[in-house]
Short mmCIF file of C-alpha atoms in Angstrom, two decimals:
data_model
loop_
_atom_site.label_atom_id
_atom_site.label_comp_id
_atom_site.label_asym_id
_atom_site.label_seq_id
_atom_site.Cartn_x
_atom_site.Cartn_y
_atom_site.Cartn_z
CA MET A 28 80.34 55.06 0.00
CA GLY A 29 79.81 53.30 -3.17
CA GLY A 30 79.14 49.58 -2.93
CA ALA A 31 80.26 47.17 -0.35
CA ALA A 32 81.54 43.70 -1.09
CA PHE A 33 80.60 40.89 1.20
CA ALA A 34 82.20 37.48 1.41
CA LEU A 35 80.53 34.51 3.08
CA PHE A 36 82.26 31.31 4.08
CA SER A 37 80.92 28.08 2.60
CA ASP A 38 81.77 24.39 2.50
CA GLN A 39 80.26 21.21 1.11
CA ALA A 40 79.93 17.60 2.18
CA THR A 41 79.63 14.63 -0.15
CA SER A 42 78.10 11.20 0.23
CA ASN A 43 80.41 9.10 -1.93
CA ASP A 44 79.92 5.80 -3.69
CA ASN A 45 76.27 5.13 -2.88
CA THR A 46 75.80 1.56 -4.07
CA PHE A 47 72.66 -0.50 -4.42
CA SER A 48 72.53 -4.09 -5.57
CA SER A 49 69.46 -6.14 -6.13
CA GLY A 50 68.98 -9.51 -4.54
CA ASN A 51 67.83 -12.61 -6.34
CA ALA A 52 65.25 -15.31 -5.85
CA ASP A 53 66.80 -18.77 -5.66
CA LEU A 54 64.74 -21.87 -4.86
CA VAL A 55 66.81 -25.05 -4.64
CA ILE A 56 65.91 -28.71 -4.08
CA ALA A 57 67.62 -31.67 -2.39
CA ASN A 58 66.80 -35.34 -1.97
CA ASP A 59 66.02 -36.47 1.56
CA VAL A 60 68.72 -38.49 3.31
CA PRO A 61 67.02 -40.44 6.10
CA PRO A 62 66.34 -39.70 8.83
CA GLY A 63 65.00 -36.39 7.54
CA ASN A 64 68.10 -34.52 6.43
CA PRO A 65 68.67 -32.74 3.12
CA ASP A 66 71.34 -33.96 0.72
CA THR A 67 73.24 -31.36 -1.34
CA TYR A 68 70.97 -28.60 -2.66
CA ALA A 69 70.88 -27.99 -6.42
CA ASP A 70 68.60 -26.58 -9.11
CA SER A 71 67.38 -30.11 -9.93
CA VAL A 72 67.63 -33.62 -8.49
CA ALA A 73 66.87 -37.10 -9.79
CA GLY A 74 63.29 -38.18 -9.28
CA VAL A 75 61.97 -41.47 -8.00
CA SER A 76 61.86 -44.57 -10.21
CA VAL A 77 59.24 -47.18 -9.37
CA THR A 78 58.80 -50.37 -11.39
CA ASP A 79 56.12 -53.04 -11.34
CA MET A 80 53.48 -50.93 -9.56
CA VAL A 81 50.25 -52.78 -8.85
CA PRO A 82 46.73 -51.53 -8.10
CA GLY A 83 46.52 -50.18 -4.55
CA GLN A 84 50.26 -49.44 -4.31
CA VAL A 85 51.34 -46.12 -2.81
CA GLU A 86 54.86 -44.73 -3.33
CA THR A 87 56.39 -41.67 -1.67
CA LYS A 88 59.47 -39.57 -2.30
CA ASP A 89 60.67 -37.12 0.34
CA PHE A 90 62.69 -34.08 -0.72
CA TRP A 91 63.65 -30.63 0.55
CA LEU A 92 62.98 -27.16 -0.84
CA LYS A 93 65.12 -24.25 0.35
CA ASN A 94 64.96 -20.49 -0.10
CA ASP A 95 68.59 -19.78 -1.00
CA SER A 96 67.90 -16.23 -2.18
CA SER A 97 70.40 -13.46 -1.57
CA GLY A 98 67.64 -11.19 -0.26
CA SER A 99 65.82 -11.55 3.05
CA PHE A 100 62.34 -12.39 1.81
CA SER A 101 59.95 -15.30 2.01
CA MET A 102 58.72 -17.15 -1.06
CA ASP A 103 55.27 -18.50 -1.88
CA LEU A 104 55.57 -21.93 -3.48
CA THR A 105 53.65 -23.55 -6.32
CA VAL A 106 53.97 -27.01 -7.86
CA ASP A 107 53.08 -28.36 -11.28
CA LEU A 108 53.91 -31.36 -13.48
CA ASP A 109 55.52 -31.07 -16.89
CA ASP A 110 57.36 -32.98 -19.62
CA LEU A 111 55.22 -36.12 -19.83
CA GLN A 112 57.11 -39.01 -21.44
CA GLY A 113 56.69 -42.75 -21.81
CA SER A 114 56.15 -45.51 -24.34
CA ASP A 115 52.39 -45.67 -23.70
CA THR A 116 51.05 -43.04 -21.33
CA SER A 117 47.43 -43.23 -22.51
CA VAL A 118 46.07 -45.09 -19.47
CA LEU A 119 48.48 -44.25 -16.64
CA VAL A 120 48.14 -40.52 -17.29
CA ASP A 121 44.53 -40.82 -16.10
CA GLU A 122 45.07 -43.57 -13.49
CA LEU A 123 48.19 -42.53 -11.55
CA MET A 124 47.23 -40.13 -8.77
CA VAL A 125 49.80 -37.62 -7.45
CA MET A 126 49.79 -35.20 -4.52
CA PHE A 127 52.38 -33.07 -2.72
CA THR A 128 52.73 -32.17 0.96
CA CYS A 129 55.18 -29.78 2.66
CA ASP A 130 55.88 -29.46 6.39
CA THR A 131 55.03 -25.76 6.61
CA ASP A 132 54.40 -25.89 10.37
CA ASN A 133 57.85 -27.35 11.16
CA ASN A 134 56.38 -30.27 13.13
CA GLY A 135 57.41 -33.06 10.76
CA LEU A 136 55.55 -34.47 7.80
CA GLY A 137 52.18 -35.80 8.83
CA ASP A 138 52.23 -34.01 12.19
CA GLY A 139 50.17 -30.88 12.58
CA THR A 140 48.89 -28.71 9.78
CA ASP A 141 51.08 -29.47 6.79
CA THR A 142 50.24 -27.84 3.46
CA SER A 143 49.01 -30.38 0.90
CA THR A 144 47.70 -30.26 -2.63
CA ALA A 145 44.68 -32.24 -3.72
CA GLU A 146 45.38 -35.71 -5.11
CA LYS A 147 44.98 -35.44 -8.90
CA SER A 148 45.66 -37.61 -11.92
CA VAL A 149 48.81 -36.84 -13.88
CA GLN A 150 46.55 -35.64 -16.72
CA ASP A 151 44.76 -33.20 -14.41
CA TRP A 152 48.13 -31.87 -13.22
CA LEU A 153 49.18 -31.33 -16.84
CA ASP A 154 45.87 -29.64 -17.76
CA ASP A 155 45.49 -27.41 -14.69
CA LEU A 156 47.37 -24.34 -13.47
CA PRO A 157 50.16 -24.66 -10.86
CA VAL A 158 48.93 -25.34 -7.32
CA ALA A 159 49.89 -23.42 -4.15
CA LEU A 160 52.15 -25.36 -1.78
CA GLY A 161 52.61 -22.99 1.17
CA SER A 162 55.53 -20.67 1.83
CA VAL A 163 59.19 -21.01 2.67
CA GLY A 164 60.76 -18.43 4.99
CA ALA A 165 63.55 -15.96 4.26
CA ASN A 166 67.09 -17.23 3.79
CA GLN A 167 68.57 -17.08 7.29
CA VAL A 168 72.09 -16.43 5.99
CA ALA A 169 71.20 -13.69 3.50
CA SER A 170 73.37 -10.61 3.91
CA ASN A 171 70.38 -8.57 5.08
CA ALA A 172 68.54 -11.25 7.07
CA THR A 173 66.50 -9.69 9.84
CA THR A 174 65.34 -12.79 11.69
CA ASP A 175 66.35 -16.36 12.27
CA SER A 176 62.83 -17.50 13.10
CA ASP A 177 61.80 -18.10 9.49
CA GLN A 178 61.85 -21.66 8.24
CA ASP A 179 64.04 -21.28 5.14
CA GLU A 180 63.87 -24.96 4.17
CA LEU A 181 60.96 -27.39 4.08
CA ILE A 182 60.78 -31.15 3.90
CA CYS A 183 58.17 -32.17 1.35
CA ARG A 184 56.71 -35.39 0.00
CA MET A 185 55.35 -36.50 -3.34
CA THR A 186 52.82 -39.33 -3.04
CA ALA A 187 51.90 -41.39 -6.11
CA THR A 188 49.09 -43.94 -5.96
CA LEU A 189 47.83 -46.47 -8.48
CA PRO A 190 44.20 -46.85 -7.33
CA GLU A 191 42.87 -50.27 -6.32
CA ASP A 192 40.26 -50.14 -9.07
CA SER A 193 42.89 -49.89 -11.84
CA ASP A 194 42.38 -52.77 -14.25
CA ASN A 195 44.38 -54.61 -16.92
CA ASP A 196 44.32 -51.54 -19.17
CA ALA A 197 46.96 -50.02 -16.86
CA ALA A 198 49.17 -53.14 -16.90
CA GLY A 199 52.58 -52.88 -18.56
CA LYS A 200 52.39 -49.11 -19.14
CA ASP A 201 54.94 -46.47 -18.16
CA LEU A 202 55.22 -42.74 -17.88
CA SER A 203 57.56 -40.13 -16.45
CA PHE A 204 57.14 -36.47 -15.63
CA ASP A 205 59.00 -33.56 -14.05
CA GLY A 206 57.82 -31.90 -10.85
CA LEU A 207 58.22 -28.13 -11.20
CA PHE A 208 58.47 -26.08 -8.01
CA ASN A 209 58.30 -22.31 -8.29
CA GLY A 210 59.15 -19.79 -5.57
CA ILE A 211 57.78 -16.26 -5.85
CA GLN A 212 58.98 -13.46 -3.57
CA VAL A 213 56.46 -12.40 -0.95
CA ALA A 214 56.13 -8.62 -1.19
CA PRO A 215 57.44 -6.78 1.88
#
């Protein structure tokens, strides 16, 4: 017998159309509509406009930040001030004190252990690095959301104070600035 030929049966299986798409990070902001509800979320909203401030006056603006990302991840927040403008900012930039607070414990602003920044002059905000402002939970309606217990939106407050010891040098001055909020994905 010379050589034998063998035949073996075989088959294959295929995993077709494997698709991966990346998510995105999307932090949006809304003005507060009393009593404590967010207005329409957008990439930017109009800030507060206060006229005729006097020494000792405190002004607040409540607003909402929301993690509207397509991925199911939390975001660490930072805040900074930018784009200083005004006809004469030389005195107010050092006098006007600004701080931010976010309700990161979901107990309402001022109740519990909110996350707050230090109160700093506008000039110090402009000179310093962005400041941590807590975290916002994963988007609860993301396509791959794994939990609904995360707080995906936060009510926050900007507080601006013209100190009682401000003198006539601060009279008749004006300034404006942008509040910049940055959300950075928390690594899984």
